[in-house]
Each structure stands twice: as C-alpha cells, then as structure tokens.
C-alpha cells in the first residue's frame, strides 16, 4: 500500500450505527468527571503539579489508587511518594495523567456476565494483560511511549463495552455465533451481526472523550497497524504485538485475537526481533499478576 492509499486518520467519518449506539448509552459512555478534568489540564500549557493535585485529591479513592501504582515496582522509585504533586514532579504530568485515567476505567468493565459465553471481567483481565505486555515492549523499543503504551493496552478493546451496552441482544447473539463457529474471527462475527467492529465503536468513543489521536489510532488500527503511516503505526503496532503475546498466556478473554504469530514486518517496524519478544513473554505471567493486584483483580 502506497502512502497515498493509507487511510485518512483525521477525516474518518464515524459510521451512523456507531453514532446511534453512543447516543443510546450517553450516560454510560462518559469518562469519569475527574478523568475529564485531567484531560482538560493535559491541553493547558500553564497547568502545574498543584493543579492536578487539587483535582485528584477531590477523589480520595482515586488518589489512593494512583499512589499505589506510583509506589509499586512499576516505577521502582527509591522512596515512597505520599502526594500527587510529588508524583508529578518525579514522573512527569503525562505519566500521572495516564495512571489516573487507567485507574478510572475499570468501572466500565465491572459488568455482570453477559450470556453464557462472555464476561466483561474477563475482557478487563485481557486488557490488563495487554497493557502490561505493551509497557514491557515499549521499554524494549527504547521509545518514550511507556506510559502511553500501558493506557493504550487498557483501552484497545473498549469498543466491545459499547457493543455490549448499546447492542445487548445482538451482542449476545454474536457471542453465540462465535461459540457455534470456532473458525470465525471475532471481527467477522461482529460484521455479520452488528454490522461494525469494536475498532469503530472504540475509536468513536475515544473521539467523544477527546483522547489524543494516537490513542484513537490504537483502538481503530490495533488489528492492522501497518495500514498506518510509518510515523503513526508505532503505538498501534506495540499493542498488536502485546495483544498476541497476552493471548498466549490464556489470561482473560482472548477470542478477539486473530493469530498467535507475530508478523515479522510489524516487528521490524518496531525495531524488535523474535528474541526481544520472547524475553518479554517469559516474564509476562509474573508481571500480569502484579498488575492485577494493583487493579484489585
């Protein structure tokens, strides 16, 4: 595919069925208030550590969860951090922002089992596994994407939550189709029953939440990162590889993953080799366990 044939990531028009679905669950598909304020601060060049501290301390439970992550071996800080503004000074605003949003998202996945073939908690477990793996892969690439990679991993399948809430009966039907036709991919079943895939639902949600375009691209292209330009494909490619490696562990809901093999072209785009991803895969189960504990799973 030539550069001129690459999809336009900016001018993408949200499919009508996705617009209708988001309208139906507007009260559910809303970023938590604290996270909304944090996103607004992210776009304010004059924002300070004190500003973010003021917002987060208004939600003591969220504040405690953020500090739990900050003080974990995730960051390996030499001393315990007891305040949000101190965390911002040490880790940077972007890192703390992503931790805060990540800590706000699990409520969206705390839904009861939907039919006999799907449990949202299993999807959240898979998302945690992908996020953990994505963070490790980002370290391997030595690019400044570690915190973005973790958040991107958490949200990559968030469109499934929209399908589940807005198209409940059809979603249950789709899971039954998947159960009866093992050779069918998740996206093929989505197209057959729902007419659109979770990438479209999720990307539209990211747009509604005013997430950065790089995160919208992850949600929209994590199954096909090479459709993007060289400059735009890195983070979606990290999530694509993380999705596969996380699925190999068997943790959580893995039916969304279409292959257990990593395309060498995608590895090359990340500057990685098979030995790199095998090293990540070897330590993945223990790291996922730690992340699950951070998110009280």
PDB file of C-alpha atoms in Angstrom:
ATOM      1  CA  UNK A   1       0.000   0.000   0.000  1.00  0.00           C
ATOM      2  CA  UNK A   2       1.427   3.373  -1.021  1.00  0.00           C
ATOM      3  CA  UNK A   3       1.458   6.459   1.193  1.00  0.00           C
ATOM      4  CA  UNK A   4      -1.399   7.964  -0.856  1.00  0.00           C
ATOM      5  CA  UNK A   5      -3.503   4.827  -0.266  1.00  0.00           C
ATOM      6  CA  UNK A   6      -3.156   4.923   3.525  1.00  0.00           C
ATOM      7  CA  UNK A   7      -6.395   5.671   5.410  1.00  0.00           C
ATOM      8  CA  UNK A   8      -7.042   9.231   6.489  1.00  0.00           C
ATOM      9  CA  UNK A   9      -6.913   9.025  10.279  1.00  0.00           C
ATOM     10  CA  UNK A  10      -8.141  12.584  10.768  1.00  0.00           C
ATOM     11  CA  UNK A  11     -11.093  12.750   8.375  1.00  0.00           C
ATOM     12  CA  UNK A  12     -12.554   9.374   9.358  1.00  0.00           C
ATOM     13  CA  UNK A  13     -16.342   9.592   9.446  1.00  0.00           C
ATOM     14  CA  UNK A  14     -17.949   7.714  12.330  1.00  0.00           C
ATOM     15  CA  UNK A  15     -20.417   5.126  10.935  1.00  0.00           C
ATOM     16  CA  UNK A  16     -24.096   6.013  11.612  1.00  0.00           C
ATOM     17  CA  UNK A  17     -24.759   2.819  13.595  1.00  0.00           C
ATOM     18  CA  UNK A  18     -21.885   3.734  15.913  1.00  0.00           C
ATOM     19  CA  UNK A  19     -23.204   7.278  16.388  1.00  0.00           C
ATOM     20  CA  UNK A  20     -26.642   5.889  17.252  1.00  0.00           C
ATOM     21  CA  UNK A  21     -25.169   3.377  19.687  1.00  0.00           C
ATOM     22  CA  UNK A  22     -23.145   6.006  21.547  1.00  0.00           C
ATOM     23  CA  UNK A  23     -26.215   8.238  21.785  1.00  0.00           C
ATOM     24  CA  UNK A  24     -28.188   5.372  23.330  1.00  0.00           C
ATOM     25  CA  UNK A  25     -25.734   4.981  26.195  1.00  0.00           C
ATOM     26  CA  UNK A  26     -24.578   8.554  26.606  1.00  0.00           C
ATOM     27  CA  UNK A  27     -24.963   8.267  30.386  1.00  0.00           C
ATOM     28  CA  UNK A  28     -22.689   5.204  30.449  1.00  0.00           C
ATOM     29  CA  UNK A  29     -20.138   6.117  27.774  1.00  0.00           C
ATOM     30  CA  UNK A  30     -18.881   9.081  29.759  1.00  0.00           C
ATOM     31  CA  UNK A  31     -15.352   9.488  31.014  1.00  0.00           C
ATOM     32  CA  UNK A  32     -15.385   9.855  34.820  1.00  0.00           C
ATOM     33  CA  UNK A  33     -15.528  13.510  35.888  1.00  0.00           C
ATOM     34  CA  UNK A  34     -12.059  13.542  37.442  1.00  0.00           C
ATOM     35  CA  UNK A  35     -10.552  11.987  34.314  1.00  0.00           C
ATOM     36  CA  UNK A  36     -12.325  14.596  32.161  1.00  0.00           C
ATOM     37  CA  UNK A  37     -10.767  17.391  34.199  1.00  0.00           C
ATOM     38  CA  UNK A  38      -7.350  15.751  33.937  1.00  0.00           C
ATOM     39  CA  UNK A  39      -7.688  15.518  30.156  1.00  0.00           C
ATOM     40  CA  UNK A  40      -8.552  19.222  30.078  1.00  0.00           C
ATOM     41  CA  UNK A  41      -5.449  20.001  32.121  1.00  0.00           C
ATOM     42  CA  UNK A  42      -3.362  17.989  29.671  1.00  0.00           C
ATOM     43  CA  UNK A  43      -4.233  20.532  26.998  1.00  0.00           C
ATOM     44  CA  UNK A  44      -3.403  23.503  29.235  1.00  0.00           C
ATOM     45  CA  UNK A  45       0.207  24.618  28.766  1.00  0.00           C
ATOM     46  CA  UNK A  46       0.007  26.563  32.027  1.00  0.00           C
ATOM     47  CA  UNK A  47      -1.103  23.601  34.158  1.00  0.00           C
ATOM     48  CA  UNK A  48       1.025  22.873  37.224  1.00  0.00           C
ATOM     49  CA  UNK A  49       1.575  19.941  39.569  1.00  0.00           C
ATOM     50  CA  UNK A  50      -0.562  21.788  42.099  1.00  0.00           C
ATOM     51  CA  UNK A  51      -3.438  21.963  39.601  1.00  0.00           C
ATOM     52  CA  UNK A  52      -3.530  18.206  39.066  1.00  0.00           C
ATOM     53  CA  UNK A  53      -3.086  17.599  42.801  1.00  0.00           C
ATOM     54  CA  UNK A  54      -6.132  19.775  43.513  1.00  0.00           C
ATOM     55  CA  UNK A  55      -8.287  17.805  41.074  1.00  0.00           C
ATOM     56  CA  UNK A  56      -7.212  14.359  42.228  1.00  0.00           C
ATOM     57  CA  UNK A  57      -7.389  14.981  45.953  1.00  0.00           C
ATOM     58  CA  UNK A  58     -11.096  15.718  45.450  1.00  0.00           C
ATOM     59  CA  UNK A  59     -11.426  11.962  44.827  1.00  0.00           C
ATOM     60  CA  UNK A  60      -9.545  10.295  47.721  1.00  0.00           C
ATOM     61  CA  UNK A  61     -10.192   6.755  46.464  1.00  0.00           C
ATOM     62  CA  UNK A  62      -8.733   7.545  43.035  1.00  0.00           C
ATOM     63  CA  UNK A  63      -5.841   9.393  44.642  1.00  0.00           C
ATOM     64  CA  UNK A  64      -5.015   6.331  46.762  1.00  0.00           C
ATOM     65  CA  UNK A  65      -5.099   4.050  43.729  1.00  0.00           C
ATOM     66  CA  UNK A  66      -2.784   6.345  41.786  1.00  0.00           C
ATOM     67  CA  UNK A  67      -0.261   6.444  44.625  1.00  0.00           C
ATOM     68  CA  UNK A  68      -0.465   2.650  44.893  1.00  0.00           C
ATOM     69  CA  UNK A  69       0.648   2.379  41.260  1.00  0.00           C
ATOM     70  CA  UNK A  70       3.286   5.096  41.623  1.00  0.00           C
ATOM     71  CA  UNK A  71       4.821   3.339  44.632  1.00  0.00           C
ATOM     72  CA  UNK A  72       4.785  -0.109  43.033  1.00  0.00           C
ATOM     73  CA  UNK A  73       7.712  -1.817  41.335  1.00  0.00           C
ATOM     74  CA  UNK A  74       6.235  -0.489  38.085  1.00  0.00           C
ATOM     75  CA  UNK A  75       8.307   2.637  38.600  1.00  0.00           C
ATOM     76  CA  UNK A  76      10.892   1.436  41.091  1.00  0.00           C
ATOM     77  CA  UNK A  77      11.209   4.795  42.820  1.00  0.00           C
ATOM     78  CA  UNK A  78      13.806   4.871  45.605  1.00  0.00           C
ATOM     79  CA  UNK A  79      11.369   6.332  48.131  1.00  0.00           C
ATOM     80  CA  UNK A  80       7.669   6.236  48.913  1.00  0.00           C
ATOM     81  CA  UNK A  81       5.615   9.037  47.355  1.00  0.00           C
ATOM     82  CA  UNK A  82       2.787  10.370  49.502  1.00  0.00           C
ATOM     83  CA  UNK A  83       1.322  13.140  47.331  1.00  0.00           C
ATOM     84  CA  UNK A  84       0.148  13.570  43.756  1.00  0.00           C
ATOM     85  CA  UNK A  85       2.129  16.758  43.161  1.00  0.00           C
ATOM     86  CA  UNK A  86       5.316  14.952  44.233  1.00  0.00           C
ATOM     87  CA  UNK A  87       4.470  12.124  41.823  1.00  0.00           C
ATOM     88  CA  UNK A  88       4.058  14.656  39.007  1.00  0.00           C
ATOM     89  CA  UNK A  89       7.434  16.210  39.789  1.00  0.00           C
ATOM     90  CA  UNK A  90       9.185  12.812  39.738  1.00  0.00           C
ATOM     91  CA  UNK A  91       7.337  11.027  36.923  1.00  0.00           C
ATOM     92  CA  UNK A  92       6.003  13.898  34.858  1.00  0.00           C
ATOM     93  CA  UNK A  93       2.462  15.086  34.205  1.00  0.00           C
ATOM     94  CA  UNK A  94       1.905  12.716  31.286  1.00  0.00           C
ATOM     95  CA  UNK A  95       2.711   9.611  33.328  1.00  0.00           C
ATOM     96  CA  UNK A  96       0.436  10.585  36.221  1.00  0.00           C
ATOM     97  CA  UNK A  97      -2.332  11.594  33.807  1.00  0.00           C
ATOM     98  CA  UNK A  98      -2.244   8.167  32.164  1.00  0.00           C
ATOM     99  CA  UNK A  99      -2.202   6.392  35.533  1.00  0.00           C
ATOM    100  CA  UNK A 100      -5.227   8.422  36.644  1.00  0.00           C
ATOM    101  CA  UNK A 101      -7.226   7.633  33.518  1.00  0.00           C
ATOM    102  CA  UNK A 102      -6.276   3.958  33.724  1.00  0.00           C
ATOM    103  CA  UNK A 103      -7.377   3.843  37.362  1.00  0.00           C
ATOM    104  CA  UNK A 104     -10.736   5.359  36.357  1.00  0.00           C
ATOM    105  CA  UNK A 105     -11.549   2.908  33.576  1.00  0.00           C
ATOM    106  CA  UNK A 106     -12.098  -0.358  35.397  1.00  0.00           C
ATOM    107  CA  UNK A 107     -15.593   0.744  36.480  1.00  0.00           C
ATOM    108  CA  UNK A 108     -16.669   0.429  32.851  1.00  0.00           C
ATOM    109  CA  UNK A 109     -15.753  -3.261  32.923  1.00  0.00           C
ATOM    110  CA  UNK A 110     -17.409  -4.130  36.229  1.00  0.00           C
ATOM    111  CA  UNK A 111     -20.450  -5.506  34.441  1.00  0.00           C
ATOM    112  CA  UNK A 112     -22.077  -8.814  35.204  1.00  0.00           C
ATOM    113  CA  UNK A 113     -21.768 -11.768  32.862  1.00  0.00           C
ATOM    114  CA  UNK A 114     -23.476 -11.235  29.513  1.00  0.00           C
ATOM    115  CA  UNK A 115     -24.919 -14.553  28.389  1.00  0.00           C
ATOM    116  CA  UNK A 116     -23.127 -17.894  28.734  1.00  0.00           C
ATOM    117  CA  UNK A 117     -20.156 -17.022  26.530  1.00  0.00           C
ATOM    118  CA  UNK A 118     -18.917 -13.612  27.669  1.00  0.00           C
ATOM    119  CA  UNK A 119     -17.923 -11.934  30.925  1.00  0.00           C
ATOM    120  CA  UNK A 120     -16.753  -8.309  30.904  1.00  0.00           C
ATOM    121  CA  UNK A 121     -14.382  -9.032  33.777  1.00  0.00           C
ATOM    122  CA  UNK A 122     -12.529 -11.485  31.548  1.00  0.00           C
ATOM    123  CA  UNK A 123     -12.184  -8.759  28.928  1.00  0.00           C
ATOM    124  CA  UNK A 124     -10.754  -6.435  31.594  1.00  0.00           C
ATOM    125  CA  UNK A 125      -8.270  -9.152  32.599  1.00  0.00           C
ATOM    126  CA  UNK A 126      -7.166  -9.445  28.975  1.00  0.00           C
ATOM    127  CA  UNK A 127      -6.869  -5.656  28.765  1.00  0.00           C
ATOM    128  CA  UNK A 128      -4.672  -5.628  31.872  1.00  0.00           C
ATOM    129  CA  UNK A 129      -2.518  -8.370  30.346  1.00  0.00           C
ATOM    130  CA  UNK A 130      -2.155  -6.428  27.079  1.00  0.00           C
ATOM    131  CA  UNK A 131      -1.349  -3.205  28.945  1.00  0.00           C
ATOM    132  CA  UNK A 132       1.334  -4.965  30.986  1.00  0.00           C
ATOM    133  CA  UNK A 133       2.884  -6.508  27.897  1.00  0.00           C
ATOM    134  CA  UNK A 134       2.668  -3.238  25.938  1.00  0.00           C
ATOM    135  CA  UNK A 135       4.574  -1.417  28.651  1.00  0.00           C
ATOM    136  CA  UNK A 136       7.323  -4.043  28.557  1.00  0.00           C
ATOM    137  CA  UNK A 137       7.506  -3.901  24.752  1.00  0.00           C
ATOM    138  CA  UNK A 138       7.692  -0.105  24.823  1.00  0.00           C
ATOM    139  CA  UNK A 139      10.719  -0.417  27.106  1.00  0.00           C
ATOM    140  CA  UNK A 140      12.320  -2.756  24.575  1.00  0.00           C
ATOM    141  CA  UNK A 141      11.815  -0.230  21.762  1.00  0.00           C
ATOM    142  CA  UNK A 142      13.523   2.439  23.897  1.00  0.00           C
ATOM    143  CA  UNK A 143      10.949   4.955  22.714  1.00  0.00           C
ATOM    144  CA  UNK A 144       9.287   7.452  25.048  1.00  0.00           C
ATOM    145  CA  UNK A 145       5.978   5.576  24.921  1.00  0.00           C
ATOM    146  CA  UNK A 146       5.958   3.545  28.129  1.00  0.00           C
ATOM    147  CA  UNK A 147       3.050   5.264  29.884  1.00  0.00           C
ATOM    148  CA  UNK A 148       1.050   5.755  26.680  1.00  0.00           C
ATOM    149  CA  UNK A 149       1.563   2.074  25.862  1.00  0.00           C
ATOM    150  CA  UNK A 150       0.073   0.962  29.177  1.00  0.00           C
ATOM    151  CA  UNK A 151      -3.039   3.124  28.793  1.00  0.00           C
ATOM    152  CA  UNK A 152      -3.348   2.131  25.126  1.00  0.00           C
ATOM    153  CA  UNK A 153      -3.316  -1.522  26.128  1.00  0.00           C
ATOM    154  CA  UNK A 154      -6.101  -0.967  28.626  1.00  0.00           C
ATOM    155  CA  UNK A 155      -8.388   0.752  26.119  1.00  0.00           C
ATOM    156  CA  UNK A 156      -7.614  -1.167  22.911  1.00  0.00           C
ATOM    157  CA  UNK A 157     -10.820  -3.263  23.110  1.00  0.00           C
ATOM    158  CA  UNK A 158     -13.015  -0.660  24.797  1.00  0.00           C
ATOM    159  CA  UNK A 159     -15.354  -0.648  21.807  1.00  0.00           C
ATOM    160  CA  UNK A 160     -16.590  -4.064  22.927  1.00  0.00           C
ATOM    161  CA  UNK A 161     -18.045  -2.424  26.027  1.00  0.00           C
ATOM    162  CA  UNK A 162     -20.058  -0.082  23.808  1.00  0.00           C
ATOM    163  CA  UNK A 163     -21.350  -3.006  21.760  1.00  0.00           C
ATOM    164  CA  UNK A 164     -22.290  -4.856  24.922  1.00  0.00           C
ATOM    165  CA  UNK A 165     -24.184  -1.925  26.434  1.00  0.00           C
ATOM    166  CA  UNK A 166     -25.784  -0.378  23.337  1.00  0.00           C
ATOM    167  CA  UNK A 167     -26.488  -3.549  21.325  1.00  0.00           C
ATOM    168  CA  UNK A 168     -27.059  -6.017  24.151  1.00  0.00           C
ATOM    169  CA  UNK A 169     -29.267  -8.572  22.396  1.00  0.00           C
ATOM    170  CA  UNK A 170     -27.229  -8.546  19.199  1.00  0.00           C
ATOM    171  CA  UNK A 171     -24.028  -8.795  21.225  1.00  0.00           C
ATOM    172  CA  UNK A 172     -25.308 -11.919  22.979  1.00  0.00           C
ATOM    173  CA  UNK A 173     -26.293 -13.297  19.572  1.00  0.00           C
ATOM    174  CA  UNK A 174     -22.790 -12.574  18.296  1.00  0.00           C
ATOM    175  CA  UNK A 175     -21.156 -14.465  21.172  1.00  0.00           C
ATOM    176  CA  UNK A 176     -23.436 -17.408  20.432  1.00  0.00           C
ATOM    177  CA  UNK A 177     -22.377 -17.313  16.782  1.00  0.00           C
ATOM    178  CA  UNK A 178     -18.734 -17.341  17.891  1.00  0.00           C
ATOM    179  CA  UNK A 179     -19.369 -20.300  20.173  1.00  0.00           C
ATOM    180  CA  UNK A 180     -21.046 -22.280  17.391  1.00  0.00           C
ATOM    181  CA  UNK A 181     -18.471 -21.417  14.703  1.00  0.00           C
ATOM    182  CA  UNK A 182     -14.956 -21.786  16.163  1.00  0.00           C
ATOM    183  CA  UNK A 183     -13.271 -20.874  12.871  1.00  0.00           C
ATOM    184  CA  UNK A 184     -14.961 -17.469  12.780  1.00  0.00           C
ATOM    185  CA  UNK A 185     -12.925 -14.485  13.986  1.00  0.00           C
ATOM    186  CA  UNK A 186     -14.358 -12.005  16.453  1.00  0.00           C
ATOM    187  CA  UNK A 187     -14.395  -9.246  13.848  1.00  0.00           C
ATOM    188  CA  UNK A 188     -16.107 -11.465  11.282  1.00  0.00           C
ATOM    189  CA  UNK A 189     -18.850 -12.219  13.798  1.00  0.00           C
ATOM    190  CA  UNK A 190     -19.168  -8.523  14.622  1.00  0.00           C
ATOM    191  CA  UNK A 191     -19.598  -7.590  10.968  1.00  0.00           C
ATOM    192  CA  UNK A 192     -22.189 -10.314  10.469  1.00  0.00           C
ATOM    193  CA  UNK A 193     -24.339  -9.498  13.478  1.00  0.00           C
ATOM    194  CA  UNK A 194     -23.522  -5.902  14.490  1.00  0.00           C
ATOM    195  CA  UNK A 195     -22.512  -4.517  11.069  1.00  0.00           C
ATOM    196  CA  UNK A 196     -19.464  -2.773  12.574  1.00  0.00           C
ATOM    197  CA  UNK A 197     -16.452  -3.882  14.600  1.00  0.00           C
ATOM    198  CA  UNK A 198     -15.223  -2.924  18.045  1.00  0.00           C
ATOM    199  CA  UNK A 199     -12.481  -0.793  16.472  1.00  0.00           C
ATOM    200  CA  UNK A 200     -15.074   1.641  15.100  1.00  0.00           C
ATOM    201  CA  UNK A 201     -17.106   1.734  18.306  1.00  0.00           C
ATOM    202  CA  UNK A 202     -13.984   2.261  20.404  1.00  0.00           C
ATOM    203  CA  UNK A 203     -12.388   4.872  18.159  1.00  0.00           C
ATOM    204  CA  UNK A 204     -15.603   6.892  18.180  1.00  0.00           C
ATOM    205  CA  UNK A 205     -15.668   6.720  21.982  1.00  0.00           C
ATOM    206  CA  UNK A 206     -12.060   7.958  22.126  1.00  0.00           C
ATOM    207  CA  UNK A 207     -13.046  10.848  19.888  1.00  0.00           C
ATOM    208  CA  UNK A 208     -16.003  11.685  22.143  1.00  0.00           C
ATOM    209  CA  UNK A 209     -13.684  11.628  25.142  1.00  0.00           C
ATOM    210  CA  UNK A 210     -11.203  13.884  23.331  1.00  0.00           C
ATOM    211  CA  UNK A 211      -8.381  11.401  23.739  1.00  0.00           C
ATOM    212  CA  UNK A 212      -5.204  12.140  21.744  1.00  0.00           C
ATOM    213  CA  UNK A 213      -5.302  10.956  18.139  1.00  0.00           C
ATOM    214  CA  UNK A 214      -2.529   8.427  18.848  1.00  0.00           C
ATOM    215  CA  UNK A 215      -4.855   6.595  21.273  1.00  0.00           C
ATOM    216  CA  UNK A 216      -7.767   6.758  18.843  1.00  0.00           C
ATOM    217  CA  UNK A 217      -5.465   5.223  16.227  1.00  0.00           C
ATOM    218  CA  UNK A 218      -4.555   2.391  18.599  1.00  0.00           C
ATOM    219  CA  UNK A 219      -8.192   1.495  19.140  1.00  0.00           C
ATOM    220  CA  UNK A 220      -9.018   1.763  15.446  1.00  0.00           C
ATOM    221  CA  UNK A 221      -5.953   0.039  13.981  1.00  0.00           C
ATOM    222  CA  UNK A 222      -4.568  -2.374  16.585  1.00  0.00           C
ATOM    223  CA  UNK A 223      -5.512  -5.340  14.388  1.00  0.00           C
ATOM    224  CA  UNK A 224      -3.970  -3.736  11.278  1.00  0.00           C
ATOM    225  CA  UNK A 225      -1.221  -1.310  12.352  1.00  0.00           C
ATOM    226  CA  UNK A 226       0.596  -1.468   9.027  1.00  0.00           C
ATOM    227  CA  UNK A 227      -2.310   0.364   7.390  1.00  0.00           C
ATOM    228  CA  UNK A 228      -0.990   3.496   9.092  1.00  0.00           C
ATOM    229  CA  UNK A 229       1.884   5.675   8.016  1.00  0.00           C
ATOM    230  CA  UNK A 230       5.319   4.920   9.437  1.00  0.00           C
ATOM    231  CA  UNK A 231       5.003   7.832  11.863  1.00  0.00           C
ATOM    232  CA  UNK A 232       1.576   6.753  13.154  1.00  0.00           C
ATOM    233  CA  UNK A 233       1.920   2.974  13.344  1.00  0.00           C
ATOM    234  CA  UNK A 234       4.372   2.514  16.238  1.00  0.00           C
ATOM    235  CA  UNK A 235       1.966   2.575  19.196  1.00  0.00           C
ATOM    236  CA  UNK A 236      -0.746   0.537  17.395  1.00  0.00           C
ATOM    237  CA  UNK A 237       1.975  -1.962  16.409  1.00  0.00           C
ATOM    238  CA  UNK A 238       3.098  -2.284  20.041  1.00  0.00           C
ATOM    239  CA  UNK A 239      -0.490  -3.038  21.065  1.00  0.00           C
ATOM    240  CA  UNK A 240      -0.892  -5.506  18.193  1.00  0.00           C
ATOM    241  CA  UNK A 241       2.127  -7.500  19.367  1.00  0.00           C
ATOM    242  CA  UNK A 242       1.104  -7.181  23.025  1.00  0.00           C
ATOM    243  CA  UNK A 243      -2.373  -8.477  22.142  1.00  0.00           C
ATOM    244  CA  UNK A 244      -0.862 -11.641  20.675  1.00  0.00           C
ATOM    245  CA  UNK A 245       1.626 -12.239  23.497  1.00  0.00           C
ATOM    246  CA  UNK A 246      -1.020 -11.615  26.164  1.00  0.00           C
ATOM    247  CA  UNK A 247      -3.402 -14.049  24.467  1.00  0.00           C
ATOM    248  CA  UNK A 248      -0.716 -16.740  24.551  1.00  0.00           C
ATOM    249  CA  UNK A 249      -0.860 -16.645  28.361  1.00  0.00           C
ATOM    250  CA  UNK A 250      -4.533 -17.639  28.241  1.00  0.00           C
ATOM    251  CA  UNK A 251      -5.416 -14.914  30.739  1.00  0.00           C
ATOM    252  CA  UNK A 252      -8.821 -13.303  30.288  1.00  0.00           C
ATOM    253  CA  UNK A 253     -10.974 -13.160  27.164  1.00  0.00           C
ATOM    254  CA  UNK A 254      -8.738 -13.884  24.185  1.00  0.00           C
ATOM    255  CA  UNK A 255     -11.202 -14.608  21.372  1.00  0.00           C
ATOM    256  CA  UNK A 256     -10.635 -11.128  19.942  1.00  0.00           C
ATOM    257  CA  UNK A 257      -7.057 -12.054  18.985  1.00  0.00           C
ATOM    258  CA  UNK A 258      -6.938 -13.431  15.442  1.00  0.00           C
ATOM    259  CA  UNK A 259      -3.482 -15.026  15.325  1.00  0.00           C
ATOM    260  CA  UNK A 260      -0.843 -16.407  17.659  1.00  0.00           C
ATOM    261  CA  UNK A 261       2.004 -15.423  15.344  1.00  0.00           C
ATOM    262  CA  UNK A 262       3.659 -12.004  15.148  1.00  0.00           C
ATOM    263  CA  UNK A 263       4.193 -10.646  11.641  1.00  0.00           C
ATOM    264  CA  UNK A 264       7.960 -10.067  11.105  1.00  0.00           C
ATOM    265  CA  UNK A 265       7.101  -6.875   9.212  1.00  0.00           C
ATOM    266  CA  UNK A 266       5.460  -5.471  12.338  1.00  0.00           C
ATOM    267  CA  UNK A 267       8.425  -6.450  14.499  1.00  0.00           C
ATOM    268  CA  UNK A 268      10.717  -4.750  12.011  1.00  0.00           C
ATOM    269  CA  UNK A 269       8.612  -1.585  12.221  1.00  0.00           C
ATOM    270  CA  UNK A 270       9.283  -1.579  15.972  1.00  0.00           C
ATOM    271  CA  UNK A 271      12.971  -2.371  15.644  1.00  0.00           C
ATOM    272  CA  UNK A 272      12.453  -5.626  17.541  1.00  0.00           C
ATOM    273  CA  UNK A 273      13.286  -9.262  16.853  1.00  0.00           C
ATOM    274  CA  UNK A 274      11.883 -12.611  17.989  1.00  0.00           C
ATOM    275  CA  UNK A 275      14.405 -12.792  20.838  1.00  0.00           C
ATOM    276  CA  UNK A 276      13.133  -9.453  22.184  1.00  0.00           C
ATOM    277  CA  UNK A 277       9.515 -10.531  22.326  1.00  0.00           C
ATOM    278  CA  UNK A 278      10.388 -13.942  23.745  1.00  0.00           C
ATOM    279  CA  UNK A 279      12.217 -12.199  26.595  1.00  0.00           C
ATOM    280  CA  UNK A 280       9.091 -10.124  27.261  1.00  0.00           C
ATOM    281  CA  UNK A 281       6.866 -13.207  27.038  1.00  0.00           C
ATOM    282  CA  UNK A 282       8.975 -15.137  29.563  1.00  0.00           C
ATOM    283  CA  UNK A 283       8.436 -12.572  32.328  1.00  0.00           C
ATOM    284  CA  UNK A 284       4.857 -11.732  31.367  1.00  0.00           C
ATOM    285  CA  UNK A 285       2.854 -14.027  33.703  1.00  0.00           C
ATOM    286  CA  UNK A 286       4.531 -12.635  36.839  1.00  0.00           C
ATOM    287  CA  UNK A 287       4.169  -9.046  35.646  1.00  0.00           C
ATOM    288  CA  UNK A 288       0.490  -9.544  34.816  1.00  0.00           C
ATOM    289  CA  UNK A 289      -0.086 -10.939  38.305  1.00  0.00           C
ATOM    290  CA  UNK A 290       1.442  -7.803  39.801  1.00  0.00           C
ATOM    291  CA  UNK A 291      -0.678  -5.535  37.608  1.00  0.00           C
ATOM    292  CA  UNK A 292      -3.838  -7.458  38.526  1.00  0.00           C
ATOM    293  CA  UNK A 293      -3.061  -6.820  42.183  1.00  0.00           C
ATOM    294  CA  UNK A 294      -2.621  -3.112  41.504  1.00  0.00           C
ATOM    295  CA  UNK A 295      -6.097  -3.059  39.962  1.00  0.00           C
ATOM    296  CA  UNK A 296      -7.583  -5.267  42.695  1.00  0.00           C
ATOM    297  CA  UNK A 297      -8.364  -8.128  40.295  1.00  0.00           C
TER     298      UNK A 297
END
